[in-house]
Amino acid sequence: MDLALIDFDHTVTTCDTYARFLRRVASPQQLAAAKWNVGPWLAGYRLGLVPAATLRIRVTRLTFAGREAQEMEAAGHRYAEEVLPGLLRPRMMDRIAWHRDRGDTLVVVSGSLDAYLQPWCARHGLDLICNRLEASADGLLSGRYLDGDRGRHKAADIRARYDLSAYGRVFAYGDSREDRPMLALAHERWYRGRRIA
């Protein structure tokens, strides 16, 4: 049995699914304020001045702080069912099917949210390592990630959960700088749809 480590946004999908989910669940007031609260940070990210994790942390706090956890979980399930199927890369879904047919362990490793990744992965039979929203005992979201942002800790989280030496071969699929430590764990590496090692 082999292990396949798969980034989600821009690897399995054609776009950033997290940004689309945020726009879908943001209140009208949050959307109106986003130009000033998020715009400069987004510009910095596009210029390579702001890391993806920093942008994620900021927009997560602005969008989710004080929201009901149950409401966001339900929104995530709807998003996984209604939106994600139209954003998938057919070639990558074929590759996932190829791994599944071989009996490989498949793991989505993402900086995106469990609210929609968990139901999607459950439906497709994949394990999941990703960001999770922190909720209080009264069911309100804090706007922070449980255990912090996991995007930059992908390789450490993989090592903590899987004994890589137990697999004959490790495959990794990614598209960004955040994925490079994960790719370095693999025998066979795919970056932006092309095999690089």
Coordinates of N, CA and C in Angstrom, one line a residue:
M1 N 0.8 -1.2 0.0 CA 0.0 0.0 0.0 C 0.9 1.2 0.0
D2 N 0.5 2.2 -0.8 CA 1.2 3.5 -0.9 C 0.4 4.6 -0.3
L3 N 1.0 5.8 -0.1 CA 0.4 6.9 0.5 C 0.4 8.0 -0.5
A4 N -0.8 8.7 -0.7 CA -0.9 9.8 -1.6 C -1.3 11.0 -0.7
L5 N -0.5 12.1 -0.8 CA -0.7 13.3 0.0 C -1.2 14.4 -1.1
I6 N -2.3 15.0 -0.9 CA -2.9 15.8 -1.9 C -3.4 17.1 -1.4
D7 N -2.8 18.2 -1.9 CA -3.3 19.5 -1.6 C -4.7 19.7 -2.2
F8 N -5.5 20.6 -1.8 CA -6.8 20.8 -2.3 C -7.0 21.9 -3.3
D9 N -6.9 23.2 -2.8 CA -7.1 24.3 -3.6 C -6.0 24.4 -4.7
H10 N -6.5 24.6 -6.0 CA -5.6 24.7 -7.2 C -5.0 23.4 -7.5
T11 N -5.1 22.4 -6.7 CA -4.6 21.1 -7.1 C -5.7 20.1 -7.5
V12 N -6.6 19.9 -6.5 CA -7.8 19.1 -6.8 C -8.9 20.0 -7.5
T13 N -8.8 21.3 -7.2 CA -9.8 22.2 -7.7 C -9.1 23.2 -8.7
T14 N -10.0 23.9 -9.4 CA -9.5 24.9 -10.4 C -9.3 26.3 -9.8
C15 N -9.6 26.5 -8.5 CA -9.6 27.8 -7.9 C -9.4 27.7 -6.4
D16 N -9.4 28.8 -5.7 CA -9.3 28.9 -4.3 C -10.7 28.7 -3.7
T17 N -11.0 27.5 -3.2 CA -12.3 27.3 -2.6 C -12.6 28.0 -1.3
Y18 N -11.5 28.3 -0.6 CA -11.7 29.0 0.7 C -12.3 30.4 0.5
A19 N -11.7 31.1 -0.5 CA -12.2 32.5 -0.7 C -13.6 32.5 -1.2
R20 N -14.0 31.5 -2.0 CA -15.4 31.4 -2.4 C -16.3 31.1 -1.3
F21 N -15.9 30.2 -0.4 CA -16.7 29.9 0.8 C -16.9 31.1 1.7
L22 N -15.8 31.8 1.9 CA -15.9 33.0 2.7 C -16.9 34.0 2.1
R23 N -16.8 34.2 0.8 CA -17.8 35.2 0.2 C -19.2 34.7 0.3
R24 N -19.4 33.4 0.3 CA -20.7 32.8 0.4 C -21.3 32.9 1.8
V25 N -20.5 32.8 2.8 CA -21.0 32.9 4.2 C -20.9 34.3 4.9
A26 N -20.2 35.2 4.3 CA -20.0 36.5 4.9 C -21.3 37.3 4.8
S27 N -21.5 38.0 5.9 CA -22.7 38.9 6.0 C -22.6 40.0 5.0
P28 N -23.7 40.7 4.6 CA -23.6 41.9 3.7 C -22.7 42.9 4.3
Q29 N -22.7 43.1 5.6 CA -21.8 44.1 6.2 C -20.4 43.7 6.1
Q30 N -20.1 42.4 6.3 CA -18.7 42.0 6.1 C -18.2 42.1 4.7
L31 N -19.1 41.8 3.7 CA -18.7 42.0 2.3 C -18.4 43.5 2.0
A32 N -19.2 44.4 2.5 CA -19.1 45.8 2.3 C -17.8 46.3 2.9
A33 N -17.4 45.8 4.1 CA -16.2 46.2 4.7 C -14.9 45.6 4.2
A34 N -15.1 44.5 3.4 CA -13.9 43.7 3.0 C -12.9 44.5 2.2
K35 N -13.5 45.5 1.4 CA -12.6 46.3 0.6 C -11.5 46.9 1.4
W36 N -11.8 47.4 2.6 CA -10.9 48.1 3.5 C -10.2 47.2 4.4
N37 N -10.9 46.2 4.9 CA -10.4 45.2 5.9 C -9.5 44.2 5.4
V38 N -9.8 43.8 4.1 CA -9.1 42.7 3.5 C -8.3 43.1 2.3
G39 N -8.8 44.1 1.5 CA -8.2 44.5 0.3 C -6.7 44.7 0.3
P40 N -6.2 45.5 1.3 CA -4.7 45.8 1.3 C -3.9 44.5 1.6
W41 N -4.5 43.6 2.4 CA -3.8 42.3 2.7 C -3.8 41.4 1.5
L42 N -4.9 41.4 0.7 CA -5.0 40.6 -0.5 C -4.0 41.1 -1.5
A43 N -3.9 42.5 -1.6 CA -2.9 43.0 -2.6 C -1.5 42.6 -2.2
G44 N -1.2 42.7 -0.9 CA 0.1 42.3 -0.4 C 0.4 40.8 -0.7
Y45 N -0.6 40.0 -0.6 CA -0.5 38.5 -0.9 C -0.2 38.4 -2.4
R46 N -0.9 39.0 -3.2 CA -0.7 38.9 -4.7 C 0.7 39.4 -5.1
L47 N 1.2 40.3 -4.4 CA 2.6 40.9 -4.6 C 3.7 40.0 -4.0
G48 N 3.3 39.0 -3.3 CA 4.3 38.2 -2.6 C 4.8 38.7 -1.3
L49 N 4.1 39.8 -0.8 CA 4.6 40.4 0.5 C 3.9 39.9 1.7
V50 N 2.8 39.3 1.6 CA 2.0 38.7 2.7 C 1.8 37.2 2.5
P51 N 2.3 36.4 3.5 CA 2.1 35.0 3.3 C 0.7 34.6 3.3
A52 N 0.4 33.4 2.6 CA -1.0 32.9 2.6 C -1.6 32.7 4.0
A53 N -0.7 32.2 4.9 CA -1.2 31.9 6.2 C -1.7 33.2 6.9
T54 N -1.0 34.3 6.8 CA -1.3 35.6 7.4 C -2.7 36.1 6.8
L55 N -2.8 36.0 5.5 CA -4.1 36.4 4.9 C -5.3 35.5 5.4
R56 N -5.0 34.2 5.5 CA -6.1 33.2 5.9 C -6.5 33.6 7.4
I57 N -5.5 33.8 8.2 CA -5.8 34.1 9.6 C -6.7 35.4 9.7
R58 N -6.3 36.4 9.0 CA -7.0 37.7 9.0 C -8.5 37.5 8.6
V59 N -8.7 36.9 7.4 CA -10.0 36.8 6.8 C -10.9 35.8 7.7
T60 N -10.3 34.8 8.3 CA -11.0 33.9 9.1 C -11.5 34.6 10.3
R61 N -10.7 35.4 11.0 CA -11.2 36.2 12.1 C -12.3 37.1 11.8
L62 N -12.1 37.9 10.7 CA -13.1 38.9 10.3 C -14.5 38.2 9.9
T63 N -14.4 37.0 9.3 CA -15.6 36.4 8.8 C -16.3 35.5 9.9
F64 N -15.6 34.9 10.7 CA -16.2 33.9 11.6 C -16.4 34.2 13.1
A65 N -15.7 35.2 13.6 CA -15.8 35.6 15.0 C -17.2 35.9 15.4
G66 N -17.7 35.2 16.4 CA -19.1 35.4 16.9 C -20.2 34.7 16.1
R67 N -19.8 34.0 15.1 CA -20.8 33.3 14.3 C -21.1 31.9 15.0
E68 N -22.3 31.4 14.7 CA -22.7 30.1 15.3 C -22.0 28.9 14.5
A69 N -21.3 28.1 15.3 CA -20.6 26.9 14.7 C -21.5 26.0 13.9
Q70 N -22.7 25.8 14.4 CA -23.7 24.9 13.7 C -24.1 25.5 12.4
E71 N -24.3 26.8 12.3 CA -24.7 27.5 11.1 C -23.6 27.3 10.0
M72 N -22.3 27.5 10.5 CA -21.2 27.4 9.5 C -20.9 25.9 9.1
E73 N -21.2 25.0 10.0 CA -21.1 23.6 9.6 C -22.1 23.2 8.5
A74 N -23.3 23.7 8.7 CA -24.4 23.4 7.7 C -24.1 24.1 6.4
A75 N -23.5 25.3 6.5 CA -23.1 26.0 5.3 C -22.0 25.3 4.5
G76 N -21.1 24.7 5.3 CA -20.0 23.9 4.7 C -20.5 22.6 4.0
H77 N -21.5 22.0 4.6 CA -22.1 20.8 4.0 C -22.8 21.2 2.7
R78 N -23.5 22.3 2.7 CA -24.1 22.7 1.4 C -23.1 23.1 0.4
Y79 N -22.1 23.7 0.8 CA -21.0 24.1 -0.2 C -20.3 22.9 -0.8
A80 N -20.1 21.9 0.1 CA -19.4 20.7 -0.4 C -20.3 20.0 -1.4
E81 N -21.6 20.0 -1.2 CA -22.5 19.3 -2.1 C -22.9 20.1 -3.3
E82 N -23.1 21.4 -3.2 CA -23.6 22.2 -4.3 C -22.6 22.9 -5.1
V83 N -21.4 23.3 -4.5 CA -20.4 24.1 -5.2 C -19.2 23.3 -5.6
L84 N -18.6 22.6 -4.7 CA -17.4 21.9 -5.0 C -17.4 21.0 -6.2
P85 N -18.5 20.2 -6.5 CA -18.4 19.4 -7.7 C -18.1 20.1 -9.0
G86 N -18.5 21.4 -9.1 CA -18.3 22.2 -10.3 C -16.9 22.8 -10.4
L87 N -16.1 22.6 -9.3 CA -14.8 23.2 -9.3 C -13.6 22.2 -9.4
L88 N -14.0 20.9 -9.5 CA -13.0 19.9 -9.5 C -12.2 19.7 -10.9
R89 N -11.0 19.4 -10.8 CA -10.2 19.1 -12.0 C -10.4 17.6 -12.4
P90 N -11.0 17.3 -13.5 CA -11.2 15.9 -13.9 C -10.0 15.1 -13.9
R91 N -8.8 15.6 -14.3 CA -7.6 14.8 -14.4 C -7.2 14.4 -12.9
M92 N -7.4 15.3 -12.0 CA -7.0 15.0 -10.6 C -7.9 14.1 -10.0
M93 N -9.2 14.2 -10.3 CA -10.2 13.2 -9.8 C -9.9 11.8 -10.4
D94 N -9.4 11.7 -11.6 CA -9.0 10.5 -12.2 C -7.8 9.9 -11.5
R95 N -6.9 10.8 -11.1 CA -5.7 10.4 -10.3 C -6.1 9.8 -9.0
I96 N -7.0 10.5 -8.3 CA -7.5 10.0 -7.0 C -8.1 8.7 -7.2
A97 N -8.9 8.5 -8.2 CA -9.6 7.2 -8.5 C -8.5 6.1 -8.7
W98 N -7.4 6.5 -9.4 CA -6.3 5.5 -9.7 C -5.7 5.1 -8.4
H99 N -5.4 6.0 -7.5 CA -4.9 5.6 -6.2 C -5.9 4.8 -5.4
R100 N -7.1 5.1 -5.4 CA -8.1 4.4 -4.7 C -8.2 2.9 -5.2
D101 N -8.2 2.8 -6.5 CA -8.2 1.4 -7.1 C -7.0 0.6 -6.7
R102 N -5.9 1.2 -6.5 CA -4.7 0.5 -6.0 C -4.7 0.1 -4.5
G103 N -5.7 0.7 -3.8 CA -5.8 0.5 -2.4 C -4.9 1.4 -1.5
D104 N -4.4 2.5 -2.1 CA -3.6 3.4 -1.4 C -4.3 4.2 -0.4
T105 N -3.6 4.7 0.6 CA -4.1 5.6 1.6 C -4.1 7.0 1.0
L106 N -5.2 7.7 0.9 CA -5.3 9.0 0.3 C -5.6 10.1 1.4
V107 N -4.9 11.2 1.4 CA -5.0 12.2 2.4 C -5.0 13.6 1.7
V108 N -6.1 14.3 2.0 CA -6.1 15.7 1.6 C -5.4 16.5 2.7
V109 N -4.4 17.3 2.3 CA -3.7 18.1 3.2 C -3.8 19.5 2.8
S110 N -4.6 20.3 3.6 CA -5.0 21.6 3.1 C -5.0 22.7 4.1
G111 N -4.8 23.9 3.7 CA -4.9 25.1 4.6 C -6.3 25.6 4.6
S112 N -7.2 24.9 3.9 CA -8.6 25.3 3.9 C -9.4 24.7 5.1
L113 N -10.7 24.8 5.1 CA -11.5 24.5 6.3 C -12.2 23.1 6.3
D114 N -12.2 22.6 7.5 CA -12.9 21.3 7.6 C -14.4 21.4 7.4
A115 N -15.0 22.6 7.6 CA -16.5 22.8 7.4 C -17.0 22.2 6.1
Y116 N -16.2 22.4 5.0 CA -16.6 21.8 3.8 C -15.7 20.7 3.3
L117 N -14.4 20.7 3.7 CA -13.5 19.6 3.3 C -13.9 18.3 4.0
Q118 N -14.4 18.3 5.2 CA -14.7 17.0 5.9 C -15.8 16.3 5.2
P119 N -17.0 16.9 4.9 CA -18.0 16.2 4.2 C -17.6 15.8 2.8
W120 N -16.8 16.6 2.1 CA -16.3 16.2 0.8 C -15.4 15.0 0.8
C121 N -14.4 15.0 1.8 CA -13.5 13.9 1.9 C -14.2 12.6 2.3
A122 N -15.2 12.8 3.2 CA -15.9 11.6 3.6 C -16.7 11.0 2.5
R123 N -17.2 11.8 1.6 CA -17.9 11.3 0.4 C -17.0 10.6 -0.5
H124 N -15.8 11.0 -0.6 CA -14.8 10.5 -1.6 C -13.8 9.5 -0.9
G125 N -14.0 9.2 0.3 CA -13.2 8.2 1.0 C -11.7 8.6 1.2
L126 N -11.5 9.9 1.5 CA -10.1 10.4 1.8 C -10.0 10.8 3.2
D127 N -8.8 10.6 3.8 CA -8.4 11.2 5.1 C -8.2 12.7 4.9
L128 N -8.2 13.4 6.0 CA -8.1 14.8 6.0 C -7.2 15.4 7.1
I129 N -6.3 16.3 6.6 CA -5.6 17.2 7.5 C -5.8 18.6 7.1
C130 N -6.4 19.5 7.9 CA -6.7 20.8 7.5 C -7.0 21.7 8.7
N131 N -7.3 23.0 8.4 CA -7.6 23.9 9.4 C -9.0 23.6 10.0
R132 N -9.2 23.8 11.3 CA -10.5 23.6 11.9 C -10.8 24.9 12.7
L133 N -12.0 25.3 12.7 CA -12.4 26.5 13.4 C -12.6 26.2 14.9
E134 N -12.2 27.1 15.7 CA -12.3 27.0 17.2 C -13.7 27.5 17.6
A135 N -14.3 26.7 18.4 CA -15.7 27.1 19.0 C -15.6 27.1 20.5
S136 N -16.4 27.9 21.1 CA -16.5 28.0 22.6 C -17.6 26.9 23.0
A137 N -17.7 26.8 24.3 CA -18.7 25.8 24.8 C -20.1 26.2 24.5
D138 N -20.4 27.5 24.2 CA -21.7 27.9 23.9 C -22.0 27.8 22.4
G139 N -21.0 27.3 21.6 CA -21.3 27.0 20.2 C -21.0 28.2 19.3
L140 N -20.3 29.2 19.8 CA -19.9 30.4 19.0 C -18.5 30.2 18.6
L141 N -18.2 30.6 17.3 CA -16.8 30.6 16.8 C -16.0 31.8 17.3
S142 N -14.7 31.5 17.5 CA -13.9 32.6 18.1 C -13.3 33.4 16.9
G143 N -13.3 32.8 15.7 CA -12.6 33.5 14.6 C -11.1 33.0 14.5
R144 N -10.8 32.1 15.3 CA -9.4 31.5 15.3 C -9.5 30.1 14.8
Y145 N -8.3 29.6 14.4 CA -8.2 28.1 14.1 C -7.9 27.4 15.4
L146 N -8.5 26.2 15.5 CA -8.1 25.3 16.6 C -6.7 24.8 16.3
D147 N -5.8 24.9 17.3 CA -4.4 24.5 17.1 C -3.6 25.4 16.1
G148 N -4.2 26.6 15.8 CA -3.4 27.5 14.9 C -3.6 27.1 13.4
D149 N -3.1 27.9 12.5 CA -3.1 27.7 11.1 C -2.2 26.5 10.8
R150 N -2.8 25.5 10.1 CA -2.0 24.3 9.8 C -1.3 24.3 8.4
G151 N -1.6 25.3 7.6 CA -1.1 25.4 6.2 C 0.4 25.3 6.2
R152 N 1.1 26.0 7.0 CA 2.6 26.0 7.0 C 3.1 24.8 7.8
H153 N 2.3 24.0 8.4 CA 2.7 22.8 9.2 C 2.3 21.5 8.5
K154 N 2.1 21.5 7.2 CA 1.6 20.3 6.6 C 2.5 19.1 6.8
A155 N 3.8 19.3 6.5 CA 4.7 18.2 6.6 C 4.8 17.6 8.1
A156 N 4.8 18.5 9.1 CA 4.8 18.1 10.5 C 3.6 17.3 10.8
D157 N 2.4 17.8 10.4 CA 1.1 17.1 10.7 C 1.1 15.8 10.0
I158 N 1.6 15.7 8.8 CA 1.7 14.4 8.1 C 2.5 13.4 8.9
R159 N 3.7 13.8 9.3 CA 4.6 13.0 10.1 C 4.0 12.5 11.4
A160 N 3.3 13.4 12.0 CA 2.7 13.1 13.3 C 1.6 12.1 13.2
R161 N 0.9 12.0 12.0 CA -0.2 11.1 11.9 C 0.1 9.8 11.1
Y162 N 1.1 9.9 10.3 CA 1.4 8.7 9.4 C 2.9 8.3 9.6
D163 N 3.1 7.0 9.7 CA 4.5 6.5 9.7 C 4.9 6.3 8.2
L164 N 5.6 7.2 7.7 CA 5.9 7.2 6.3 C 6.7 6.0 5.9
S165 N 7.5 5.4 6.8 CA 8.3 4.2 6.5 C 7.4 3.0 6.3
A166 N 6.2 3.1 6.7 CA 5.3 1.9 6.5 C 4.7 1.8 5.1
Y167 N 5.0 2.8 4.3 CA 4.5 2.8 2.9 C 5.6 2.5 1.9
G168 N 5.3 1.7 0.9 CA 6.3 1.4 -0.1 C 6.7 2.6 -0.9
R169 N 5.7 3.5 -1.2 CA 6.0 4.7 -2.0 C 5.0 5.8 -1.5
V170 N 5.5 7.0 -1.4 CA 4.7 8.2 -1.1 C 4.6 9.1 -2.3
F171 N 3.4 9.5 -2.6 CA 3.1 10.4 -3.7 C 2.7 11.7 -3.1
A172 N 3.0 12.8 -3.7 CA 2.5 14.1 -3.2 C 2.1 15.0 -4.4
Y173 N 1.0 15.8 -4.2 CA 0.5 16.6 -5.2 C 0.3 18.0 -4.6
G174 N 0.9 19.1 -5.2 CA 0.7 20.4 -4.7 C 0.8 21.5 -5.7
D175 N 0.7 22.7 -5.3 CA 0.8 23.8 -6.3 C 1.4 25.1 -5.7
S176 N 1.8 25.1 -4.5 CA 2.2 26.4 -3.9 C 3.5 26.2 -3.0
R177 N 4.1 27.3 -2.6 CA 5.2 27.3 -1.7 C 4.9 26.5 -0.4
E178 N 3.7 26.7 0.1 CA 3.3 25.9 1.3 C 3.3 24.4 1.1
D179 N 3.2 24.0 -0.1 CA 3.2 22.5 -0.4 C 4.6 21.9 -0.5
R180 N 5.6 22.8 -0.6 CA 7.0 22.2 -0.9 C 7.5 21.3 0.2
P181 N 7.3 21.6 1.5 CA 7.8 20.7 2.6 C 7.0 19.3 2.5
M182 N 5.8 19.4 2.1 CA 5.0 18.1 1.9 C 5.6 17.4 0.7
L183 N 5.8 18.1 -0.4 CA 6.4 17.4 -1.6 C 7.7 16.7 -1.3
A184 N 8.5 17.4 -0.4 CA 9.8 16.8 -0.1 C 9.7 15.5 0.7
L185 N 8.6 15.2 1.2 CA 8.4 13.9 1.9 C 8.2 12.7 0.9
A186 N 7.9 13.0 -0.3 CA 7.5 12.0 -1.3 C 8.6 11.5 -2.2
H187 N 8.3 10.3 -2.6 CA 9.2 9.7 -3.7 C 8.8 10.2 -5.0
E188 N 7.5 10.4 -5.2 CA 7.0 10.9 -6.5 C 6.2 12.2 -6.2
R189 N 6.7 13.3 -6.9 CA 6.2 14.6 -6.6 C 5.6 15.2 -7.8
W190 N 4.4 15.8 -7.6 CA 3.6 16.4 -8.7 C 3.4 17.9 -8.3
Y191 N 3.8 18.8 -9.1 CA 3.6 20.2 -8.8 C 2.9 20.9 -10.0
R192 N 1.7 21.5 -9.7 CA 0.9 22.1 -10.7 C 0.6 21.2 -11.9
G193 N 0.3 19.9 -11.6 CA -0.1 19.0 -12.6 C 1.0 18.3 -13.3
R194 N 2.2 18.6 -13.0 CA 3.4 18.0 -13.7 C 4.2 17.3 -12.7
R195 N 4.7 16.1 -13.1 CA 5.6 15.3 -12.3 C 7.0 16.0 -12.3
I196 N 7.5 16.3 -11.1 CA 8.8 17.0 -11.0 C 9.9 16.1 -10.4
A197 N 9.5 14.9 -9.9 CA 10.5 14.0 -9.3 C 9.8 12.6 -9.2

